[in-house]
Short mmCIF file of C-alpha atoms in Angstrom, two decimals:
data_model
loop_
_atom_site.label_atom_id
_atom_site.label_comp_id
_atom_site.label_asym_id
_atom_site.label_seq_id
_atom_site.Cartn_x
_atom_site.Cartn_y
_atom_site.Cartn_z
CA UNK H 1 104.20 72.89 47.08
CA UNK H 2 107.30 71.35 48.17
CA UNK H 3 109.85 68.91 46.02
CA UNK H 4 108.96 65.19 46.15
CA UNK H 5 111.41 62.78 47.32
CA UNK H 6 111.70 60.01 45.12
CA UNK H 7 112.72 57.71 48.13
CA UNK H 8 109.16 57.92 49.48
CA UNK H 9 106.40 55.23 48.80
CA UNK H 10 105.66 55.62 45.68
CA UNK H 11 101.79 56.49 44.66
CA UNK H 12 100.48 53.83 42.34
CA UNK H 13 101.20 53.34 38.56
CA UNK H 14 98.18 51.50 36.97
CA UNK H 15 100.29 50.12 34.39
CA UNK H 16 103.22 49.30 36.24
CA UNK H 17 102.12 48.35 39.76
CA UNK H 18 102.10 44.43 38.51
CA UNK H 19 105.55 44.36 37.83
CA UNK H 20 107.72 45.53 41.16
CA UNK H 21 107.16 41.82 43.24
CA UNK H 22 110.26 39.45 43.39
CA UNK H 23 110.21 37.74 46.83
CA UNK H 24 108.60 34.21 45.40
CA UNK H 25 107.01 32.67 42.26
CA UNK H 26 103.58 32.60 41.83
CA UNK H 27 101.71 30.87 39.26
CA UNK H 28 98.13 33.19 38.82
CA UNK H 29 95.43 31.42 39.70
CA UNK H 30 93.35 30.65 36.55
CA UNK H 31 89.76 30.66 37.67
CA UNK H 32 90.39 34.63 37.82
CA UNK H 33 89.06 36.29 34.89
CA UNK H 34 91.08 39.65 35.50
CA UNK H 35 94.70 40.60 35.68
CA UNK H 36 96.55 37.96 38.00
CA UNK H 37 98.94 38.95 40.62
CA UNK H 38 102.46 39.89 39.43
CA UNK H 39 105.12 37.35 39.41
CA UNK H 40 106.71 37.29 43.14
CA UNK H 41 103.74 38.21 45.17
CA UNK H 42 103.78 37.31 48.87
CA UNK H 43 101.51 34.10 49.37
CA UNK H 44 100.35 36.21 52.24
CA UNK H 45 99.11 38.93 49.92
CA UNK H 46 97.76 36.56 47.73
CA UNK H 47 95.45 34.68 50.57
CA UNK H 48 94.06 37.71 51.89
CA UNK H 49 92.65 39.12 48.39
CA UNK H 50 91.04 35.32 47.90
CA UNK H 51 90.24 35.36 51.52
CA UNK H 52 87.81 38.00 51.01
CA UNK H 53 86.86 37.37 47.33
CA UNK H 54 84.29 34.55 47.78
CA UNK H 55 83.04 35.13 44.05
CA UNK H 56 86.49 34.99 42.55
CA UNK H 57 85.91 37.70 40.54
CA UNK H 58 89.07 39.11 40.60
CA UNK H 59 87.78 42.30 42.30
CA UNK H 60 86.90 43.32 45.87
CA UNK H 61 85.06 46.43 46.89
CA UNK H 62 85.38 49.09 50.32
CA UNK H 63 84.27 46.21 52.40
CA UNK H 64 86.25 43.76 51.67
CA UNK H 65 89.43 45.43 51.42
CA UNK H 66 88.46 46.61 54.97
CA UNK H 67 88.48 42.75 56.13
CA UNK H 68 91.74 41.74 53.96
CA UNK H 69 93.93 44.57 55.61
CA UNK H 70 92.33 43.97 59.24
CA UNK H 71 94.31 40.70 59.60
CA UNK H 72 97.36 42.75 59.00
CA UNK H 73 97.58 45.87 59.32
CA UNK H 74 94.58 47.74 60.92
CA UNK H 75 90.83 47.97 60.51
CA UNK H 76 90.65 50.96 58.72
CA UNK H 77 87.98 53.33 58.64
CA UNK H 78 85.74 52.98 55.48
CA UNK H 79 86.31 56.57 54.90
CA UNK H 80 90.10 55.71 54.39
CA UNK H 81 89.16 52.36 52.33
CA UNK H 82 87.46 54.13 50.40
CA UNK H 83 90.23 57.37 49.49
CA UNK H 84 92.94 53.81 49.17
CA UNK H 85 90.69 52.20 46.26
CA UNK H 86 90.80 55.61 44.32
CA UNK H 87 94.07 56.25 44.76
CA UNK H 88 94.62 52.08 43.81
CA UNK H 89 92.42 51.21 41.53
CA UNK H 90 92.68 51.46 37.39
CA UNK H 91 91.32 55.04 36.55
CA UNK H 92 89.35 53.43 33.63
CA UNK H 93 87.93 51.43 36.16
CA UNK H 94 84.30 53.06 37.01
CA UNK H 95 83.38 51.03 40.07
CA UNK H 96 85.07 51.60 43.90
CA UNK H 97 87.06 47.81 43.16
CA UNK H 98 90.58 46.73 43.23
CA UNK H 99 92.09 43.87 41.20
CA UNK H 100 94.88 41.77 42.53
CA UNK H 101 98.07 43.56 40.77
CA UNK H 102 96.38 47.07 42.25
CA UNK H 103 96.21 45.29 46.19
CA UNK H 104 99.51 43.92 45.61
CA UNK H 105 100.80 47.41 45.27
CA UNK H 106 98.64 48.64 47.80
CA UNK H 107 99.39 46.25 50.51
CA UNK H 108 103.09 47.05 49.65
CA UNK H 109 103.23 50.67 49.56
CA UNK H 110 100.88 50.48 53.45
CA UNK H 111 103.75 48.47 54.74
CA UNK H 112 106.00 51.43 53.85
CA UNK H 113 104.13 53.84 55.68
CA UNK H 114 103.93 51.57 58.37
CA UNK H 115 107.40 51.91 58.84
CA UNK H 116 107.07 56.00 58.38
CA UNK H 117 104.38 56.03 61.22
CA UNK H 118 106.67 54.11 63.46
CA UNK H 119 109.77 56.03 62.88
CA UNK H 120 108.22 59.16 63.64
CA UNK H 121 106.35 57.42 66.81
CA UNK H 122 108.68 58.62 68.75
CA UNK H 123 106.98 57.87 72.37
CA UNK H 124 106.03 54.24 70.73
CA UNK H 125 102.62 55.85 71.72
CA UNK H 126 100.55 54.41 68.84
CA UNK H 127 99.90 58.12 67.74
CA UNK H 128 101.49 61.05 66.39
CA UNK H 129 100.85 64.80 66.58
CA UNK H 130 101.23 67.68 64.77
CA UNK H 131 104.78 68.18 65.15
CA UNK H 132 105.63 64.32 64.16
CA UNK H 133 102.90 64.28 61.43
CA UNK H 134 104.99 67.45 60.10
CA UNK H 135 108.29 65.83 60.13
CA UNK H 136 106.84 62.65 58.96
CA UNK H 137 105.42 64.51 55.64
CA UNK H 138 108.71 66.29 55.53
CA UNK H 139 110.93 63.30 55.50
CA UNK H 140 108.74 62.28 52.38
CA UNK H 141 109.84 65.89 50.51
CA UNK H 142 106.50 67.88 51.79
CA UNK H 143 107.31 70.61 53.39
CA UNK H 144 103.48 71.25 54.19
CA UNK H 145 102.48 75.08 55.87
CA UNK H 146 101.20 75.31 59.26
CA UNK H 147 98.12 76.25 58.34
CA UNK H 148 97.74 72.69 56.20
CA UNK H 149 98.88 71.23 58.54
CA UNK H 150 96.26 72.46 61.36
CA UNK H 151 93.83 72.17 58.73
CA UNK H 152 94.68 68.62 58.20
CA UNK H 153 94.62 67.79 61.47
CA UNK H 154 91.46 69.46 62.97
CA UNK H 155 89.18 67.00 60.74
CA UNK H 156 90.11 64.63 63.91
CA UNK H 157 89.84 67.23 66.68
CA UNK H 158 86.96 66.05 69.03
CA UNK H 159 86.08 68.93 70.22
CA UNK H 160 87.60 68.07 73.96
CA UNK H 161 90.32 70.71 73.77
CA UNK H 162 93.11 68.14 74.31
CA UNK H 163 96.43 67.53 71.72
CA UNK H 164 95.10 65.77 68.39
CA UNK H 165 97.15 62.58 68.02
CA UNK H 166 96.50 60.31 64.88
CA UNK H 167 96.60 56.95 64.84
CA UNK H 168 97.65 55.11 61.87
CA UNK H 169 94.17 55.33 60.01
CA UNK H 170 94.39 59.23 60.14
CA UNK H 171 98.45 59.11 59.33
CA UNK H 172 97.94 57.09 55.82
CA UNK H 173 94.77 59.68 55.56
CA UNK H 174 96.20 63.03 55.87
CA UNK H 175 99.84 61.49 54.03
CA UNK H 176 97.78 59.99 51.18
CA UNK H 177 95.79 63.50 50.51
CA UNK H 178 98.75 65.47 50.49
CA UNK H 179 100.98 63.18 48.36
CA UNK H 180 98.43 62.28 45.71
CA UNK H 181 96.94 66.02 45.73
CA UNK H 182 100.86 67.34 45.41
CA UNK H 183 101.16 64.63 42.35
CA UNK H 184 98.21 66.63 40.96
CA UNK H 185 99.77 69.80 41.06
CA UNK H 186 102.87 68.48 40.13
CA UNK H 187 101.32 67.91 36.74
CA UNK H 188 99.89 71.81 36.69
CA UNK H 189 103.34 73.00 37.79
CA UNK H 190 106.17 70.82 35.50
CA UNK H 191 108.77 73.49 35.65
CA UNK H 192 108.77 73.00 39.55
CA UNK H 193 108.37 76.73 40.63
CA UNK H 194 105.55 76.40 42.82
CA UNK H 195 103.09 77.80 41.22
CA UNK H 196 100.65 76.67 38.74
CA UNK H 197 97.84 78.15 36.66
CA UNK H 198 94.57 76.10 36.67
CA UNK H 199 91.11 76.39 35.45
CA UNK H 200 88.28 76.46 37.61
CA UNK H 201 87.55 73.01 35.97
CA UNK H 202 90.78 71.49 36.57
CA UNK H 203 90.90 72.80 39.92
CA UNK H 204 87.64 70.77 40.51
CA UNK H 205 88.38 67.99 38.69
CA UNK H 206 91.66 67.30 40.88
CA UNK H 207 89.89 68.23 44.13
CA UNK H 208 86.63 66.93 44.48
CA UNK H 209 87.42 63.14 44.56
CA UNK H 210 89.16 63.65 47.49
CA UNK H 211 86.41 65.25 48.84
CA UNK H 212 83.71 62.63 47.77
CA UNK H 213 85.88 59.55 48.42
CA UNK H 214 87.69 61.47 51.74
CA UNK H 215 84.37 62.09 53.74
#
């Protein structure tokens, strides 16, 4: 696997993502029983996670993320929701749910890829294909195979015979696999060589959430 570039959006740190806000104060509101957002978070941030929390439990699930991001950004697919929240949410954490520090970072890190998707839009078409999608994961230190790549990529061929293009939903999808599956194998591989040896179960372990939470 390829070198990461440490100027790319960075995947989430459970027990760092509430500290990287500075734009504003924010005083966290105290009906929440959970972590509060971090100091600085964008009022906008903060009214689409209550928004969609009716409960105020401090948590919101697939669905709801899927309305707070709509407003904003794009009505994701669930099946992208869902592969977000696991990349997002505490690993202790047992249920599919975000708290407030984890959307902050999330909501940051999809503006950032925002502006990846658009860079590499070159036709302002909405879409990318293969060739951009490569040079997109390339400016973020992947240099991903052709055969990934196609690989990647056919999970949105319709079957038409025409180019696949991805919109944004299936940009922060295949870009969110790679990096977090490359952060995997970074941690099998720490000498950098490209090569790692892992067990069968470790090799399971770090692929099959993708696959449940991907599909």
């Amino acid at each position: 696997m390829s070198s990461f570039n440490p100027s790319a959006p960075p995947m989430p740190n459970p027990s760092s993502s509430s500290s990287s806000y500075n734009s504003s104060n924010y005083n966290s509101n105290p009906s929440y029983g959970y972590s509060p957002f971090p100091p600085g978070t964008d009022p906008e941030i903060i009214r689409s996670f209550q928004m969609v929390d009716r409960d105020n439990s401090g948590f919101i699930d697939d669905s709801e993320l899927q309305n707070a991001l709509s407003s904003s950004y794009h009505r994701f697919r669930l099946s992208t929701i869902r592969l977000l929240i696991f990349l997002f949410k505490n690993p202790t954490e047992l249920s599919m749910k975000i708290r407030p520090g984890e959307f902050a970072a999330l909501w940051s890190c999809l503006g950032q890829w925002r502006a990846i998707f658009e860079r590499f839009d070159r036709d302002r078409s909405g879409k990318i294909d293969l060739e951009e999608l490569r040079d997109a994961l390339y400016s973020l230190g992947y240099a991903v195979p052709p055969s990934v790549l196609q690989l990647l990529i056919s999970r949105y061929d319709n079957g038409g015979g025409q180019r696949v293009r991805l919109d944004f939903d299936s940009f922060v999808e295949c870009g969110m696999v790679v990096k977090g599956l490359t952060e995997k194998f970074k941690e099998k591989d720490s000498n950098y060589t490209g090569s790692a040896t892992i067990t069968y179960d470790d090799f399971m372990t770090m692929v099959l959430p993708y696959l449940v939470t991907y599909n």
